[in-house]
PDB file of C-alpha atoms in Angstrom:
ATOM      1  CA  UNK A  99     132.641  98.051  83.014  1.00  0.00           C
ATOM      2  CA  UNK A 100     129.678  96.348  81.368  1.00  0.00           C
ATOM      3  CA  UNK A 101     131.777  94.194  79.210  1.00  0.00           C
ATOM      4  CA  UNK A 102     134.193  93.141  81.724  1.00  0.00           C
ATOM      5  CA  UNK A 103     133.396  89.666  83.615  1.00  0.00           C
ATOM      6  CA  UNK A 104     132.701  90.651  87.381  1.00  0.00           C
ATOM      7  CA  UNK A 105     134.658  87.835  88.547  1.00  0.00           C
ATOM      8  CA  UNK A 106     136.615  86.952  91.622  1.00  0.00           C
ATOM      9  CA  UNK A 107     139.579  88.954  90.571  1.00  0.00           C
ATOM     10  CA  UNK A 108     137.478  92.074  89.684  1.00  0.00           C
ATOM     11  CA  UNK A 109     136.120  92.301  93.071  1.00  0.00           C
ATOM     12  CA  UNK A 110     139.443  91.687  94.586  1.00  0.00           C
ATOM     13  CA  UNK A 111     140.872  94.462  92.507  1.00  0.00           C
ATOM     14  CA  UNK A 112     138.379  96.844  93.660  1.00  0.00           C
ATOM     15  CA  UNK A 113     139.673  99.803  95.839  1.00  0.00           C
ATOM     16  CA  UNK A 114     137.720  99.987  98.908  1.00  0.00           C
ATOM     17  CA  UNK A 115     138.587 102.591 101.665  1.00  0.00           C
ATOM     18  CA  UNK A 116     139.671 101.255 104.674  1.00  0.00           C
ATOM     19  CA  UNK A 117     138.268 102.284 108.182  1.00  0.00           C
ATOM     20  CA  UNK A 118     141.116 101.352 110.954  1.00  0.00           C
ATOM     21  CA  UNK A 119     140.077 101.279 114.562  1.00  0.00           C
ATOM     22  CA  UNK A 120     142.198 100.485 117.463  1.00  0.00           C
ATOM     23  CA  UNK A 121     140.209  98.680 120.144  1.00  0.00           C
ATOM     24  CA  UNK A 122     141.185  98.786 123.548  1.00  0.00           C
ATOM     25  CA  UNK A 123     139.964  96.211 126.173  1.00  0.00           C
ATOM     26  CA  UNK A 124     141.055  95.014 129.515  1.00  0.00           C
ATOM     27  CA  UNK A 125     142.562  92.014 127.715  1.00  0.00           C
ATOM     28  CA  UNK A 126     144.919  94.803 125.459  1.00  0.00           C
ATOM     29  CA  UNK A 127     144.572  96.233 122.267  1.00  0.00           C
ATOM     30  CA  UNK A 128     144.211  95.231 118.486  1.00  0.00           C
ATOM     31  CA  UNK A 129     143.294  96.808 115.301  1.00  0.00           C
ATOM     32  CA  UNK A 130     140.068  96.249 113.196  1.00  0.00           C
ATOM     33  CA  UNK A 131     139.904  96.879 109.626  1.00  0.00           C
ATOM     34  CA  UNK A 132     136.487  97.350 108.052  1.00  0.00           C
ATOM     35  CA  UNK A 133     134.964  99.206 105.026  1.00  0.00           C
ATOM     36  CA  UNK A 134     131.592 101.355 104.920  1.00  0.00           C
ATOM     37  CA  UNK A 135     130.240  99.469 101.968  1.00  0.00           C
ATOM     38  CA  UNK A 136     130.686  95.696 103.155  1.00  0.00           C
ATOM     39  CA  UNK A 137     129.247  94.670 106.352  1.00  0.00           C
ATOM     40  CA  UNK A 138     131.383  94.667 109.509  1.00  0.00           C
ATOM     41  CA  UNK A 139     129.715  91.601 111.182  1.00  0.00           C
ATOM     42  CA  UNK A 140     131.378  89.547 108.385  1.00  0.00           C
ATOM     43  CA  UNK A 141     133.850  91.966 106.234  1.00  0.00           C
ATOM     44  CA  UNK A 142     136.530  92.753 108.734  1.00  0.00           C
ATOM     45  CA  UNK A 143     140.253  91.632 109.990  1.00  0.00           C
ATOM     46  CA  UNK A 144     141.795  91.995 113.102  1.00  0.00           C
ATOM     47  CA  UNK A 145     145.590  91.891 114.152  1.00  0.00           C
ATOM     48  CA  UNK A 146     148.012  93.008 116.829  1.00  0.00           C
ATOM     49  CA  UNK A 147     149.291  95.707 114.113  1.00  0.00           C
ATOM     50  CA  UNK A 148     147.572  97.595 111.405  1.00  0.00           C
ATOM     51  CA  UNK A 149     149.386  95.545 108.973  1.00  0.00           C
ATOM     52  CA  UNK A 150     148.301  92.361 110.376  1.00  0.00           C
ATOM     53  CA  UNK A 151     144.811  93.393 110.561  1.00  0.00           C
ATOM     54  CA  UNK A 152     144.697  94.680 106.773  1.00  0.00           C
ATOM     55  CA  UNK A 153     145.968  91.142 105.829  1.00  0.00           C
ATOM     56  CA  UNK A 154     143.338  89.718 107.769  1.00  0.00           C
ATOM     57  CA  UNK A 155     140.455  92.020 106.222  1.00  0.00           C
ATOM     58  CA  UNK A 156     142.249  90.914 102.459  1.00  0.00           C
ATOM     59  CA  UNK A 157     142.146  87.186 103.529  1.00  0.00           C
ATOM     60  CA  UNK A 158     138.463  87.449 104.845  1.00  0.00           C
ATOM     61  CA  UNK A 159     137.156  89.602 101.836  1.00  0.00           C
ATOM     62  CA  UNK A 160     138.888  87.127  99.529  1.00  0.00           C
ATOM     63  CA  UNK A 161     136.884  83.972 101.118  1.00  0.00           C
ATOM     64  CA  UNK A 162     133.543  85.884 101.428  1.00  0.00           C
ATOM     65  CA  UNK A 163     133.767  87.300  97.845  1.00  0.00           C
ATOM     66  CA  UNK A 164     134.272  83.849  96.712  1.00  0.00           C
ATOM     67  CA  UNK A 165     131.013  82.733  98.837  1.00  0.00           C
ATOM     68  CA  UNK A 166     128.936  85.377  97.530  1.00  0.00           C
ATOM     69  CA  UNK A 167     130.179  84.723  93.730  1.00  0.00           C
ATOM     70  CA  UNK A 168     129.347  81.307  94.150  1.00  0.00           C
ATOM     71  CA  UNK A 169     125.844  81.878  95.602  1.00  0.00           C
ATOM     72  CA  UNK A 170     124.915  84.939  93.548  1.00  0.00           C
ATOM     73  CA  UNK A 171     124.992  87.271  96.207  1.00  0.00           C
ATOM     74  CA  UNK A 172     125.395  90.883  95.422  1.00  0.00           C
ATOM     75  CA  UNK A 173     128.881  92.475  96.402  1.00  0.00           C
ATOM     76  CA  UNK A 174     128.670  96.362  97.070  1.00  0.00           C
ATOM     77  CA  UNK A 175     131.259  98.072  95.063  1.00  0.00           C
ATOM     78  CA  UNK A 176     133.262 100.907  96.593  1.00  0.00           C
ATOM     79  CA  UNK A 177     131.482 104.491  96.628  1.00  0.00           C
ATOM     80  CA  UNK A 178     133.184 107.330  96.107  1.00  0.00           C
ATOM     81  CA  UNK A 179     131.502 110.751  97.309  1.00  0.00           C
ATOM     82  CA  UNK A 180     133.714 114.029  96.731  1.00  0.00           C
ATOM     83  CA  UNK A 181     133.219 116.909  99.032  1.00  0.00           C
ATOM     84  CA  UNK A 182     132.595 119.171  95.918  1.00  0.00           C
ATOM     85  CA  UNK A 183     129.455 117.347  95.273  1.00  0.00           C
ATOM     86  CA  UNK A 184     128.048 119.162  98.282  1.00  0.00           C
ATOM     87  CA  UNK A 185     127.174 122.745  98.329  1.00  0.00           C
ATOM     88  CA  UNK A 186     126.517 122.609 102.013  1.00  0.00           C
ATOM     89  CA  UNK A 187     122.908 124.076 101.001  1.00  0.00           C
ATOM     90  CA  UNK A 188     119.709 122.016 101.363  1.00  0.00           C
ATOM     91  CA  UNK A 189     115.832 122.419 101.569  1.00  0.00           C
ATOM     92  CA  UNK A 190     114.159 120.697 104.267  1.00  0.00           C
ATOM     93  CA  UNK A 191     110.210 120.515 104.679  1.00  0.00           C
ATOM     94  CA  UNK A 192     108.463 120.602 107.779  1.00  0.00           C
ATOM     95  CA  UNK A 193     105.544 121.329 109.429  1.00  0.00           C
ATOM     96  CA  UNK A 194     104.790 125.072 110.738  1.00  0.00           C
ATOM     97  CA  UNK A 195     104.656 123.779 114.407  1.00  0.00           C
ATOM     98  CA  UNK A 196     108.055 122.254 114.388  1.00  0.00           C
ATOM     99  CA  UNK A 197     109.424 125.466 112.176  1.00  0.00           C
ATOM    100  CA  UNK A 198     107.769 127.772 114.986  1.00  0.00           C
ATOM    101  CA  UNK A 199     109.439 125.702 117.786  1.00  0.00           C
ATOM    102  CA  UNK A 200     112.808 125.721 116.069  1.00  0.00           C
ATOM    103  CA  UNK A 201     112.615 129.480 115.667  1.00  0.00           C
ATOM    104  CA  UNK A 202     111.674 130.094 119.501  1.00  0.00           C
ATOM    105  CA  UNK A 203     114.473 127.867 120.579  1.00  0.00           C
ATOM    106  CA  UNK A 204     117.121 129.436 118.109  1.00  0.00           C
ATOM    107  CA  UNK A 205     116.031 133.231 119.690  1.00  0.00           C
ATOM    108  CA  UNK A 206     116.128 131.606 123.046  1.00  0.00           C
ATOM    109  CA  UNK A 207     119.880 130.702 122.412  1.00  0.00           C
ATOM    110  CA  UNK A 208     120.441 133.790 120.260  1.00  0.00           C
ATOM    111  CA  UNK A 209     121.188 131.925 117.610  1.00  0.00           C
ATOM    112  CA  UNK A 210     120.050 132.065 113.702  1.00  0.00           C
ATOM    113  CA  UNK A 211     117.635 129.385 112.903  1.00  0.00           C
ATOM    114  CA  UNK A 212     120.146 127.971 110.584  1.00  0.00           C
ATOM    115  CA  UNK A 213     122.980 128.193 113.085  1.00  0.00           C
ATOM    116  CA  UNK A 214     120.625 125.938 115.694  1.00  0.00           C
ATOM    117  CA  UNK A 215     119.467 123.525 113.007  1.00  0.00           C
ATOM    118  CA  UNK A 216     123.077 123.185 111.753  1.00  0.00           C
ATOM    119  CA  UNK A 217     124.089 122.444 115.616  1.00  0.00           C
ATOM    120  CA  UNK A 218     121.226 120.023 116.376  1.00  0.00           C
ATOM    121  CA  UNK A 219     122.336 118.028 112.945  1.00  0.00           C
ATOM    122  CA  UNK A 220     125.874 118.047 114.027  1.00  0.00           C
ATOM    123  CA  UNK A 221     125.049 116.794 117.517  1.00  0.00           C
ATOM    124  CA  UNK A 222     122.720 113.896 116.172  1.00  0.00           C
ATOM    125  CA  UNK A 223     125.145 112.626 113.332  1.00  0.00           C
ATOM    126  CA  UNK A 224     127.796 112.801 116.026  1.00  0.00           C
ATOM    127  CA  UNK A 225     125.971 110.748 118.235  1.00  0.00           C
ATOM    128  CA  UNK A 226     125.299 108.275 115.303  1.00  0.00           C
ATOM    129  CA  UNK A 227     128.871 108.194 114.673  1.00  0.00           C
ATOM    130  CA  UNK A 228     129.585 107.306 118.449  1.00  0.00           C
ATOM    131  CA  UNK A 229     126.924 104.773 118.348  1.00  0.00           C
ATOM    132  CA  UNK A 230     128.326 103.085 115.034  1.00  0.00           C
ATOM    133  CA  UNK A 231     131.847 103.287 116.491  1.00  0.00           C
ATOM    134  CA  UNK A 232     130.650 101.751 119.877  1.00  0.00           C
ATOM    135  CA  UNK A 233     128.524  98.898 117.750  1.00  0.00           C
ATOM    136  CA  UNK A 234     131.688  98.196 115.669  1.00  0.00           C
ATOM    137  CA  UNK A 235     133.967  97.936 119.047  1.00  0.00           C
ATOM    138  CA  UNK A 236     131.491  95.588 120.445  1.00  0.00           C
ATOM    139  CA  UNK A 237     131.260  93.280 117.238  1.00  0.00           C
ATOM    140  CA  UNK A 238     135.262  93.446 116.912  1.00  0.00           C
ATOM    141  CA  UNK A 239     135.409  92.224 120.673  1.00  0.00           C
ATOM    142  CA  UNK A 240     132.909  89.749 120.343  1.00  0.00           C
ATOM    143  CA  UNK A 241     134.656  88.320 117.162  1.00  0.00           C
ATOM    144  CA  UNK A 242     138.211  88.339 119.106  1.00  0.00           C
ATOM    145  CA  UNK A 243     136.707  86.359 122.022  1.00  0.00           C
ATOM    146  CA  UNK A 244     134.914  84.113 119.438  1.00  0.00           C
ATOM    147  CA  UNK A 245     138.197  83.311 117.543  1.00  0.00           C
ATOM    148  CA  UNK A 246     139.996  82.934 120.764  1.00  0.00           C
ATOM    149  CA  UNK A 247     137.119  80.461 122.179  1.00  0.00           C
ATOM    150  CA  UNK A 248     137.452  78.583 119.072  1.00  0.00           C
ATOM    151  CA  UNK A 249     141.105  78.183 119.203  1.00  0.00           C
ATOM    152  CA  UNK A 250     141.075  76.773 122.611  1.00  0.00           C
ATOM    153  CA  UNK A 251     138.350  74.213 121.427  1.00  0.00           C
ATOM    154  CA  UNK A 252     140.751  73.478 118.371  1.00  0.00           C
ATOM    155  CA  UNK A 253     143.743  73.159 120.503  1.00  0.00           C
ATOM    156  CA  UNK A 254     141.647  70.746 122.788  1.00  0.00           C
ATOM    157  CA  UNK A 255     140.329  68.685 120.149  1.00  0.00           C
ATOM    158  CA  UNK A 256     144.017  68.185 118.809  1.00  0.00           C
ATOM    159  CA  UNK A 257     144.741  66.418 122.007  1.00  0.00           C
ATOM    160  CA  UNK A 258     146.526  69.446 123.614  1.00  0.00           C
ATOM    161  CA  UNK A 259     144.509  70.751 126.770  1.00  0.00           C
ATOM    162  CA  UNK A 260     143.932  74.186 126.384  1.00  0.00           C
ATOM    163  CA  UNK A 261     144.867  76.685 129.299  1.00  0.00           C
ATOM    164  CA  UNK A 262     141.701  78.465 128.268  1.00  0.00           C
ATOM    165  CA  UNK A 263     139.565  75.351 129.566  1.00  0.00           C
ATOM    166  CA  UNK A 264     141.353  75.740 132.887  1.00  0.00           C
ATOM    167  CA  UNK A 265     143.737  72.871 132.245  1.00  0.00           C
ATOM    168  CA  UNK A 266     147.461  72.441 131.728  1.00  0.00           C
ATOM    169  CA  UNK A 267     148.776  72.610 127.945  1.00  0.00           C
ATOM    170  CA  UNK A 268     150.731  69.402 127.009  1.00  0.00           C
ATOM    171  CA  UNK A 269     153.293  69.440 124.398  1.00  0.00           C
ATOM    172  CA  UNK A 270     152.347  66.565 121.809  1.00  0.00           C
ATOM    173  CA  UNK A 271     155.085  63.925 120.788  1.00  0.00           C
TER     174      UNK A 271
END
């Protein structure tokens, strides 16, 4: 694609894998859409339904891609990883002391060293996934409350009193 100009239409045509999460809070639930390659702090969409969240994400993506292109900010392209690229085998170099401790713990747990190390890696990556999901949920909740707050200010500035600010809403004539 080196001879194709990477303009707004090029980036909008890229096929990013979407991550769709249902976020539930005491205020109700909504859907959040992000993608692995683009920062979820800026590139996200929300909606009461999945379709609305995807539309919101696409609108945000268009605005931010345009902003990035105008300022020369790099836009990450989709990354594809095929499971067939991974054999399930890799070499890890470690200190003899750690190797000894791992073997002892594996024996104590009546596991092979490979099984034990695999279980430790699985637990660690699962914990990382949980922390990332928690971070995403907190970001989404923050953005939702920020949007609600900004809407309430906008409503107030237009001359209608906002219930969010503890005042009755008055219909504008």
